[in-house]
mmCIF file of C-alpha atoms and ligand atoms in Angstrom:
data_model
loop_
_atom_site.group_PDB
_atom_site.id
_atom_site.type_symbol
_atom_site.label_atom_id
_atom_site.label_comp_id
_atom_site.label_asym_id
_atom_site.label_seq_id
_atom_site.Cartn_x
_atom_site.Cartn_y
_atom_site.Cartn_z
ATOM 1 C CA MET A 1413 0.026 0.069 0.021
ATOM 2 C CA TYR A 1414 1.987 2.883 -1.119
ATOM 3 C CA PHE A 1415 1.555 6.441 -2.708
ATOM 4 C CA PRO A 1416 -0.027 7.309 -4.896
ATOM 5 C CA VAL A 1417 -2.540 4.446 -4.075
ATOM 6 C CA TYR A 1418 -2.450 4.895 -0.562
ATOM 7 C CA ARG A 1419 -2.694 8.568 0.761
ATOM 8 C CA PRO A 1420 -2.735 9.046 4.619
ATOM 9 C CA ARG A 1421 -4.078 12.682 4.242
ATOM 10 C CA ARG A 1422 -7.400 11.239 2.943
ATOM 11 C CA LEU A 1423 -8.441 10.473 6.576
ATOM 12 C CA ARG A 1424 -7.041 13.817 7.993
ATOM 13 C CA ARG A 1425 -9.330 15.973 5.702
ATOM 14 C CA THR A 1426 -12.240 16.801 8.341
ATOM 15 C CA GLU A 1427 -12.476 16.899 11.862
ATOM 16 C CA ALA A 1428 -15.119 14.310 11.880
ATOM 17 C CA LEU A 1429 -12.916 12.009 9.945
ATOM 18 C CA ARG A 1430 -9.987 12.626 12.132
ATOM 19 C CA GLY A 1431 -12.171 11.993 15.196
ATOM 20 C CA MET A 1432 -13.412 8.568 14.003
ATOM 21 C CA ILE A 1433 -9.733 7.229 13.698
ATOM 22 C CA ARG A 1434 -8.206 9.130 16.768
ATOM 23 C CA GLU A 1435 -6.316 6.470 18.940
ATOM 24 C CA THR A 1436 -5.878 8.429 21.989
ATOM 25 C CA GLU A 1437 -8.661 10.806 23.536
ATOM 26 C CA LEU A 1438 -8.306 12.495 26.946
ATOM 27 C CA ASN A 1439 -11.218 12.093 29.263
ATOM 28 C CA ALA A 1440 -11.643 14.094 32.703
ATOM 29 C CA LYS A 1441 -11.738 10.618 34.329
ATOM 30 C CA ASP A 1442 -8.079 10.012 33.434
ATOM 31 C CA PHE A 1443 -7.298 12.928 35.834
ATOM 32 C CA ILE A 1444 -6.013 12.933 39.420
ATOM 33 C CA TYR A 1445 -5.862 16.621 40.877
ATOM 34 C CA PRO A 1446 -3.020 17.403 43.349
ATOM 35 C CA LEU A 1447 -4.167 19.881 46.040
ATOM 36 C CA PHE A 1448 -2.247 21.523 48.843
ATOM 37 C CA VAL A 1449 -3.945 21.754 52.095
ATOM 38 C CA VAL A 1450 -2.772 24.427 54.799
ATOM 39 C CA PRO A 1451 -3.988 24.986 58.422
ATOM 40 C CA GLY A 1452 -6.355 28.129 58.898
ATOM 41 C CA THR A 1453 -9.457 29.445 57.303
ATOM 42 C CA SER A 1454 -9.940 31.463 54.114
ATOM 43 C CA VAL A 1455 -6.523 30.718 52.870
ATOM 44 C CA ARG A 1456 -6.250 30.682 49.202
ATOM 45 C CA LYS A 1457 -2.632 31.680 48.507
ATOM 46 C CA GLU A 1458 -1.360 31.457 44.990
ATOM 47 C CA ILE A 1459 1.940 29.737 44.397
ATOM 48 C CA SER A 1460 4.057 32.127 42.708
ATOM 49 C CA SER A 1461 5.886 29.849 40.383
ATOM 50 C CA MET A 1462 2.561 27.838 39.643
ATOM 51 C CA PRO A 1463 -0.106 30.329 38.382
ATOM 52 C CA GLY A 1464 -3.561 29.085 39.209
ATOM 53 C CA VAL A 1465 -2.359 26.623 41.885
ATOM 54 C CA PHE A 1466 -3.117 27.510 45.571
ATOM 55 C CA GLN A 1467 -2.260 26.456 48.915
ATOM 56 C CA LEU A 1468 -5.832 26.125 50.454
ATOM 57 C CA SER A 1469 -7.244 25.926 53.731
ATOM 58 C CA GLN A 1470 -9.785 23.019 54.529
ATOM 59 C CA GLU A 1471 -13.039 24.821 53.367
ATOM 60 C CA GLU A 1472 -11.365 26.290 50.214
ATOM 61 C CA LEU A 1473 -9.981 22.862 49.619
ATOM 62 C CA VAL A 1474 -13.415 21.250 49.638
ATOM 63 C CA LYS A 1475 -14.737 23.963 47.142
ATOM 64 C CA GLU A 1476 -11.910 23.446 44.675
ATOM 65 C CA ALA A 1477 -12.127 19.561 45.019
ATOM 66 C CA ALA A 1478 -15.838 19.854 44.390
ATOM 67 C CA ALA A 1479 -15.522 22.067 41.476
ATOM 68 C CA ALA A 1480 -13.113 19.877 39.825
ATOM 69 C CA HIS A 1481 -15.270 16.742 40.623
ATOM 70 C CA ALA A 1482 -18.384 18.367 39.007
ATOM 71 C CA LEU A 1483 -16.413 18.637 35.695
ATOM 72 C CA GLY A 1484 -15.765 14.904 35.834
ATOM 73 C CA VAL A 1485 -12.366 14.581 37.730
ATOM 74 C CA PRO A 1486 -12.844 11.423 39.736
ATOM 75 C CA ALA A 1487 -9.859 11.851 42.360
ATOM 76 C CA VAL A 1488 -7.628 14.230 44.041
ATOM 77 C CA ILE A 1489 -4.205 13.659 45.677
ATOM 78 C CA LEU A 1490 -3.674 15.512 48.865
ATOM 79 C CA PHE A 1491 -0.289 17.231 50.299
ATOM 80 C CA GLY A 1492 -0.325 18.745 53.545
ATOM 81 C CA ILE A 1493 1.645 21.604 55.048
ATOM 82 C CA PRO A 1494 1.680 21.202 58.777
ATOM 83 C CA GLU A 1495 1.651 24.001 61.571
ATOM 84 C CA GLU A 1496 4.907 22.600 62.805
ATOM 85 C CA LYS A 1497 7.844 20.582 61.473
ATOM 86 C CA ASP A 1498 10.370 18.608 63.265
ATOM 87 C CA ALA A 1499 13.429 16.101 62.753
ATOM 88 C CA VAL A 1500 11.181 13.304 62.458
ATOM 89 C CA GLY A 1501 8.020 14.573 60.904
ATOM 90 C CA SER A 1502 5.799 13.675 63.792
ATOM 91 C CA HIS A 1503 2.866 15.791 62.612
ATOM 92 C CA ALA A 1504 2.552 13.487 59.637
ATOM 93 C CA SER A 1505 0.822 10.879 61.626
ATOM 94 C CA ARG A 1506 -1.552 12.879 63.913
ATOM 95 C CA ALA A 1507 -5.231 12.120 63.870
ATOM 96 C CA ASP A 1508 -5.920 15.667 63.957
ATOM 97 C CA GLY A 1509 -3.263 16.723 61.348
ATOM 98 C CA VAL A 1510 -3.961 18.961 58.446
ATOM 99 C CA VAL A 1511 -4.362 16.131 55.939
ATOM 100 C CA GLN A 1512 -6.291 13.883 58.238
ATOM 101 C CA ARG A 1513 -8.911 16.579 58.831
ATOM 102 C CA ALA A 1514 -8.975 17.336 55.132
ATOM 103 C CA ILE A 1515 -9.827 13.680 54.320
ATOM 104 C CA GLU A 1516 -12.715 13.541 56.718
ATOM 105 C CA ALA A 1517 -14.052 16.951 55.140
ATOM 106 C CA LEU A 1518 -13.853 15.783 51.589
ATOM 107 C CA LYS A 1519 -15.340 12.339 52.413
ATOM 108 C CA ARG A 1520 -18.310 14.072 54.251
ATOM 109 C CA ASP A 1521 -18.843 16.923 51.875
ATOM 110 C CA VAL A 1522 -17.986 15.307 48.342
ATOM 111 C CA PRO A 1523 -18.479 11.545 48.925
ATOM 112 C CA SER A 1524 -18.235 10.327 45.478
ATOM 113 C CA LEU A 1525 -14.793 11.828 45.138
ATOM 114 C CA VAL A 1526 -11.794 9.465 45.331
ATOM 115 C CA VAL A 1527 -9.458 10.667 48.168
ATOM 116 C CA ILE A 1528 -5.853 9.789 47.661
ATOM 117 C CA THR A 1529 -3.070 10.828 49.851
ATOM 118 C CA ASP A 1530 0.569 11.392 49.205
ATOM 119 C CA VAL A 1531 2.602 9.628 51.850
ATOM 120 C CA CYS A 1532 5.972 11.378 52.481
ATOM 121 C CA LEU A 1533 7.862 13.087 55.197
ATOM 122 C CA CYS A 1534 9.347 15.941 53.306
ATOM 123 C CA GLU A 1535 6.587 18.391 54.108
ATOM 124 C CA TYR A 1536 6.797 17.470 57.813
ATOM 125 C CA THR A 1537 10.326 17.405 58.389
ATOM 126 C CA ASP A 1538 12.443 20.538 59.368
ATOM 127 C CA HIS A 1539 15.318 19.398 57.143
ATOM 128 C CA GLY A 1540 12.986 18.916 54.132
ATOM 129 C CA HIS A 1541 14.119 15.290 53.523
ATOM 130 C CA CYS A 1542 11.704 12.491 52.784
ATOM 131 C CA GLY A 1543 12.806 10.439 55.988
ATOM 132 C CA ILE A 1544 14.870 10.296 59.074
ATOM 133 C CA ILE A 1545 18.397 11.448 59.058
ATOM 134 C CA GLU A 1546 21.293 9.556 60.364
ATOM 135 C CA ARG A 1547 24.769 10.254 59.854
ATOM 136 C CA GLY A 1548 23.864 12.847 57.214
ATOM 137 C CA ASP A 1549 21.707 10.727 55.034
ATOM 138 C CA VAL A 1550 18.191 9.525 54.960
ATOM 139 C CA ALA A 1551 18.137 6.222 56.878
ATOM 140 C CA ASN A 1552 15.880 3.772 55.145
ATOM 141 C CA ASP A 1553 14.510 1.171 57.521
ATOM 142 C CA PRO A 1554 13.703 3.568 60.406
ATOM 143 C CA THR A 1555 11.963 5.793 57.904
ATOM 144 C CA LEU A 1556 9.692 2.713 56.780
ATOM 145 C CA LYS A 1557 8.177 2.634 60.378
ATOM 146 C CA VAL A 1558 7.122 6.242 60.187
ATOM 147 C CA LEU A 1559 5.924 6.083 56.768
ATOM 148 C CA ALA A 1560 3.621 3.244 57.533
ATOM 149 C CA GLN A 1561 2.190 4.996 60.635
ATOM 150 C CA GLU A 1562 1.546 7.951 58.201
ATOM 151 C CA ALA A 1563 -0.256 5.764 55.848
ATOM 152 C CA LEU A 1564 -2.341 4.188 58.567
ATOM 153 C CA SER A 1565 -3.443 7.408 59.917
ATOM 154 C CA HIS A 1566 -4.651 8.566 56.493
ATOM 155 C CA ALA A 1567 -6.726 5.263 56.110
ATOM 156 C CA ARG A 1568 -8.142 5.704 59.512
ATOM 157 C CA ALA A 1569 -9.183 9.188 58.559
ATOM 158 C CA GLY A 1570 -10.885 7.602 55.484
ATOM 159 C CA ALA A 1571 -8.497 8.014 52.653
ATOM 160 C CA ASP A 1572 -9.647 5.848 49.635
ATOM 161 C CA MET A 1573 -6.009 5.127 48.384
ATOM 162 C CA VAL A 1574 -2.430 6.114 49.843
ATOM 163 C CA ALA A 1575 0.379 7.018 47.499
ATOM 164 C CA PRO A 1576 4.011 6.638 48.926
ATOM 165 C CA SER A 1577 6.429 9.062 47.312
ATOM 166 C CA ASP A 1578 9.361 9.005 49.453
ATOM 167 C CA MET A 1579 11.578 6.187 47.345
ATOM 168 C CA MET A 1580 12.426 4.216 50.568
ATOM 169 C CA ASP A 1581 13.184 0.627 49.668
ATOM 170 C CA GLY A 1582 10.646 -1.566 51.055
ATOM 171 C CA ARG A 1583 8.164 0.983 51.814
ATOM 172 C CA VAL A 1584 5.209 -0.535 50.052
ATOM 173 C CA GLY A 1585 5.482 -3.634 51.731
ATOM 174 C CA ALA A 1586 5.543 -1.949 55.107
ATOM 175 C CA ILE A 1587 2.546 0.068 54.274
ATOM 176 C CA ARG A 1588 0.648 -3.160 52.954
ATOM 177 C CA HIS A 1589 1.369 -4.883 56.063
ATOM 178 C CA ILE A 1590 0.433 -2.472 58.607
ATOM 179 C CA LEU A 1591 -2.800 -1.500 56.562
ATOM 180 C CA ASP A 1592 -3.769 -5.250 56.284
ATOM 181 C CA GLU A 1593 -3.069 -5.660 60.058
ATOM 182 C CA HIS A 1594 -5.439 -2.903 60.895
ATOM 183 C CA HIS A 1595 -8.410 -4.061 58.761
ATOM 184 C CA PHE A 1596 -7.585 -1.743 55.701
ATOM 185 C CA ALA A 1597 -6.963 -4.671 53.625
ATOM 186 C CA ASN A 1598 -9.201 -2.839 50.814
ATOM 187 C CA VAL A 1599 -7.214 0.266 50.662
ATOM 188 C CA PRO A 1600 -5.120 0.273 47.433
ATOM 189 C CA ILE A 1601 -1.544 1.630 47.318
ATOM 190 C CA MET A 1602 -0.608 3.632 44.504
ATOM 191 C CA ALA A 1603 3.338 3.542 44.483
ATOM 192 C CA TYR A 1604 5.429 6.323 43.118
ATOM 193 C CA SER A 1605 7.544 3.452 41.560
ATOM 194 C CA ALA A 1606 10.030 5.189 39.104
ATOM 195 C CA LYS A 1607 10.487 8.499 40.710
ATOM 196 C CA TYR A 1608 13.506 10.215 39.320
ATOM 197 C CA ALA A 1609 15.661 12.932 41.031
ATOM 198 C CA SER A 1610 14.397 15.833 38.935
ATOM 199 C CA GLY A 1611 14.852 19.474 38.382
ATOM 200 C CA PHE A 1612 11.176 19.528 37.446
ATOM 201 C CA TYR A 1613 9.936 19.469 41.208
ATOM 202 C CA GLY A 1614 11.321 23.093 41.829
ATOM 203 C CA PRO A 1615 8.021 24.765 41.873
ATOM 204 C CA PHE A 1616 6.354 21.899 44.007
ATOM 205 C CA ARG A 1617 8.796 22.463 46.827
ATOM 206 C CA GLU A 1618 7.711 26.259 47.010
ATOM 207 C CA ALA A 1619 4.020 24.820 47.261
ATOM 208 C CA ALA A 1620 4.731 22.133 49.569
ATOM 209 C CA GLU A 1621 7.377 24.240 51.523
ATOM 210 C CA SER A 1622 9.585 20.925 51.259
ATOM 211 C CA THR A 1623 12.819 21.981 49.903
ATOM 212 C CA PRO A 1624 15.724 19.941 51.392
ATOM 213 C CA GLN A 1625 17.760 22.193 53.757
ATOM 214 C CA PHE A 1626 21.122 20.368 52.713
ATOM 215 C CA GLY A 1627 22.036 18.179 50.002
ATOM 216 C CA ASP A 1628 19.497 16.954 47.640
ATOM 217 C CA ARG A 1629 17.421 13.713 47.022
ATOM 218 C CA ARG A 1630 19.809 11.783 44.826
ATOM 219 C CA SER A 1631 20.586 9.246 47.522
ATOM 220 C CA TYR A 1632 16.828 8.012 47.234
ATOM 221 C CA GLN A 1633 15.247 9.107 44.033
ATOM 222 C CA MET A 1634 16.361 7.470 40.710
ATOM 223 C CA ASP A 1635 19.061 8.715 38.257
ATOM 224 C CA PRO A 1636 17.580 10.342 35.145
ATOM 225 C CA GLY A 1637 19.894 8.323 32.933
ATOM 226 C CA ASN A 1638 18.501 4.983 33.952
ATOM 227 C CA GLY A 1639 15.550 3.088 32.304
ATOM 228 C CA ILE A 1640 16.205 -0.678 32.992
ATOM 229 C CA GLU A 1641 16.344 0.183 36.768
ATOM 230 C CA ALA A 1642 12.817 1.789 36.482
ATOM 231 C CA LEU A 1643 11.548 -1.691 35.547
ATOM 232 C CA ARG A 1644 13.313 -3.345 38.491
ATOM 233 C CA GLU A 1645 11.875 -0.589 40.995
ATOM 234 C CA THR A 1646 8.474 -1.338 39.549
ATOM 235 C CA ARG A 1647 8.710 -4.961 39.714
ATOM 236 C CA LEU A 1648 9.822 -4.531 43.533
ATOM 237 C CA ASP A 1649 6.843 -2.534 44.319
ATOM 238 C CA ILE A 1650 4.422 -4.804 42.643
ATOM 239 C CA GLU A 1651 5.832 -7.796 44.475
ATOM 240 C CA GLU A 1652 5.402 -5.790 47.589
ATOM 241 C CA GLY A 1653 1.724 -5.094 46.971
ATOM 242 C CA ALA A 1654 1.309 -2.089 44.788
ATOM 243 C CA ASP A 1655 -2.029 -1.864 43.042
ATOM 244 C CA ILE A 1656 -1.008 1.136 40.650
ATOM 245 C CA VAL A 1657 2.508 1.975 39.792
ATOM 246 C CA MET A 1658 3.657 5.434 38.882
ATOM 247 C CA VAL A 1659 6.101 7.226 36.711
ATOM 248 C CA LYS A 1660 7.305 10.472 37.572
ATOM 249 C CA PRO A 1661 8.034 13.176 36.030
ATOM 250 C CA ALA A 1662 5.968 12.343 32.986
ATOM 251 C CA LEU A 1663 7.064 14.373 29.954
ATOM 252 C CA SER A 1664 10.849 13.637 30.045
ATOM 253 C CA TYR A 1665 10.098 10.087 30.826
ATOM 254 C CA LEU A 1666 7.528 9.041 28.357
ATOM 255 C CA ASP A 1667 9.776 6.054 27.295
ATOM 256 C CA ILE A 1668 9.631 4.901 30.756
ATOM 257 C CA ILE A 1669 5.837 5.122 30.822
ATOM 258 C CA SER A 1670 5.707 3.107 27.653
ATOM 259 C CA ALA A 1671 8.114 0.462 28.928
ATOM 260 C CA ILE A 1672 6.348 -0.085 32.230
ATOM 261 C CA HIS A 1673 2.961 -0.095 30.372
ATOM 262 C CA ALA A 1674 4.589 -2.881 27.994
ATOM 263 C CA GLU A 1675 6.129 -4.995 30.721
ATOM 264 C CA PHE A 1676 3.436 -5.083 33.711
ATOM 265 C CA ASP A 1677 -0.338 -5.514 33.805
ATOM 266 C CA LEU A 1678 -1.247 -3.102 36.443
ATOM 267 C CA PRO A 1679 -2.602 0.305 35.824
ATOM 268 C CA VAL A 1680 0.073 2.811 35.219
ATOM 269 C CA ALA A 1681 -0.198 6.340 36.478
ATOM 270 C CA ALA A 1682 2.087 9.165 35.395
ATOM 271 C CA TYR A 1683 2.790 12.521 37.401
ATOM 272 C CA ASN A 1684 2.735 15.656 35.177
ATOM 273 C CA VAL A 1685 4.877 17.350 37.738
ATOM 274 C CA SER A 1686 5.129 21.035 38.763
ATOM 275 C CA GLY A 1687 7.852 22.117 36.638
ATOM 276 C CA GLU A 1688 6.261 20.830 33.736
ATOM 277 C CA TYR A 1689 2.856 22.882 34.362
ATOM 278 C CA SER A 1690 4.922 25.889 35.133
ATOM 279 C CA LEU A 1691 6.964 25.761 31.850
ATOM 280 C CA VAL A 1692 3.615 25.765 30.068
ATOM 281 C CA LYS A 1693 2.016 28.663 32.110
ATOM 282 C CA ALA A 1694 5.241 30.829 31.803
ATOM 283 C CA ALA A 1695 5.481 30.347 28.040
ATOM 284 C CA ALA A 1696 1.791 31.102 27.603
ATOM 285 C CA GLN A 1697 1.805 34.171 29.668
ATOM 286 C CA LYS A 1698 4.664 35.396 27.528
ATOM 287 C CA GLY A 1699 2.470 34.667 24.521
ATOM 288 C CA TRP A 1700 4.837 32.268 23.180
ATOM 289 C CA ILE A 1701 2.530 29.363 22.925
ATOM 290 C CA ASP A 1702 -1.108 28.558 23.048
ATOM 291 C CA GLY A 1703 -1.243 27.422 26.724
ATOM 292 C CA ASP A 1704 -4.711 25.266 26.223
ATOM 293 C CA ARG A 1705 -3.421 23.543 22.975
ATOM 294 C CA VAL A 1706 0.087 22.792 24.505
ATOM 295 C CA MET A 1707 -1.504 21.469 27.744
ATOM 296 C CA LEU A 1708 -3.780 19.297 26.084
ATOM 297 C CA GLU A 1709 -1.134 17.951 23.490
ATOM 298 C CA ILE A 1710 1.142 17.249 26.650
ATOM 299 C CA LEU A 1711 -1.591 15.281 28.412
ATOM 300 C CA THR A 1712 -2.412 13.287 25.264
ATOM 301 C CA SER A 1713 1.043 12.386 24.766
ATOM 302 C CA ILE A 1714 1.232 11.028 28.465
ATOM 303 C CA LYS A 1715 -1.816 8.981 27.958
ATOM 304 C CA ARG A 1716 -0.614 7.826 24.408
ATOM 305 C CA ALA A 1717 2.578 6.640 26.062
ATOM 306 C CA GLY A 1718 0.629 4.264 28.050
ATOM 307 C CA ALA A 1719 -0.479 6.189 31.242
ATOM 308 C CA ASP A 1720 -3.995 5.109 32.494
ATOM 309 C CA LEU A 1721 -4.015 7.907 34.973
ATOM 310 C CA ILE A 1722 -2.674 11.368 34.968
ATOM 311 C CA LEU A 1723 -1.646 13.276 37.879
ATOM 312 C CA THR A 1724 -2.007 16.743 36.721
ATOM 313 C CA TYR A 1725 -2.373 20.316 38.151
ATOM 314 C CA HIS A 1726 -4.143 20.986 34.803
ATOM 315 C CA ALA A 1727 -7.006 18.515 35.802
ATOM 316 C CA LYS A 1728 -9.599 21.119 36.567
ATOM 317 C CA GLU A 1729 -8.901 23.570 33.528
ATOM 318 C CA ALA A 1730 -8.299 20.591 31.127
ATOM 319 C CA ALA A 1731 -11.694 18.874 32.086
ATOM 320 C CA ALA A 1732 -13.346 22.198 31.547
ATOM 321 C CA LEU A 1733 -12.059 22.407 28.111
ATOM 322 C CA LEU A 1734 -12.808 18.974 27.251
ATOM 323 C CA ARG A 1735 -16.389 19.628 28.359
ATOM 324 C CA ARG A 1736 -16.573 22.460 25.869
ATOM 325 C CA GLY A 1737 -15.492 19.966 23.333
ATOM 326 C CA ALA A 1738 -11.809 21.175 22.977
HETATM 327 C C1 LIG B 1978 7.127 14.483 47.987
HETATM 328 C C2 LIG B 1978 6.777 14.682 46.660
HETATM 329 C C3 LIG B 1978 7.466 15.459 45.576
HETATM 330 C C4 LIG B 1978 6.472 15.690 44.485
HETATM 331 C C5 LIG B 1978 5.402 14.790 44.898
HETATM 332 N N1 LIG B 1978 5.688 14.389 46.113
HETATM 333 C C6 LIG B 1978 8.584 16.359 45.643
HETATM 334 C C7 LIG B 1978 10.182 15.819 45.774
HETATM 335 O O1 LIG B 1978 10.075 14.633 45.691
HETATM 336 O O2 LIG B 1978 10.885 16.643 45.897
HETATM 337 C C8 LIG B 1978 6.609 16.517 43.297
HETATM 338 C C9 LIG B 1978 5.477 16.978 42.625
HETATM 339 C C10 LIG B 1978 5.665 17.901 41.614
HETATM 340 O O3 LIG B 1978 6.693 18.549 41.462
HETATM 341 O O4 LIG B 1978 4.598 18.383 41.131
HETATM 342 N N2 LIG B 1978 8.442 13.668 48.023
#
């Protein structure tokens, strides 16, 4: 089938024809909306490096989540900024913590919304690392116990799913074990399985107030040059009980999404991270790109690569655009 008998342009002639043969189409139900909850009331503080993204106090969080949900977004993932930080992140597991109270409020006011929680310590530690420090580095095994307690407290507050993002070895198993022991066998784990040490997290650290106070995260997050290791990390998480596996960031790691989708039979999530969002917003503000169009193109590429779910700060605006038939 070669030119001039076959002409690929025939099926690109009209939007109706293009629509009929489109392989990948975005849907609001693909999205998980990350939200930042802070203590206090009436707080809606924009992140300077992430226009359109806010630190929200509880009642503002409920409003934002409900608005996204009304547009068809099925789920949110919560990040909490606690009142106080200390060396071991003790506020992470408090029953009256900022995330735990937010979970309760969301489950009460928006019951059909799926509430996922990010399980990590970097927002809760005064040094900003994702675990407990011993001899100048994050100590793996002592951190597991603290993460497991944090995940359990989220489940107790009513979380529908927990998502460990710390990259400690063995954390999926530790969390699965404690949840099962406490009758939360039905709470799934979405594991940040292939999470890279990335410059694209910069704006998030402003939003979550979680910048490491010394060093960086390269001793626990993955090296950007490694692809085969991503398969190994993912396999370990699946063996330990992960229900959904995640690749993060998304855009510079589409090959990893594709490889994991091909290799494993679990749902794959991809995190369209803060820096990916900010690049689009900044260029659009300058008038250099059509922000809406680039946003949808990026999200489509992540889905086309093999992601079943996309965590994205664009969730609400993309869902609104899709509703209008973009
Ligand atoms: C916590 C965590 C981070 C992100 C999600 N969970 C930051 C980090 O690892 O430094 C990044 C999300 C984003 O950039 O949007 N460990």
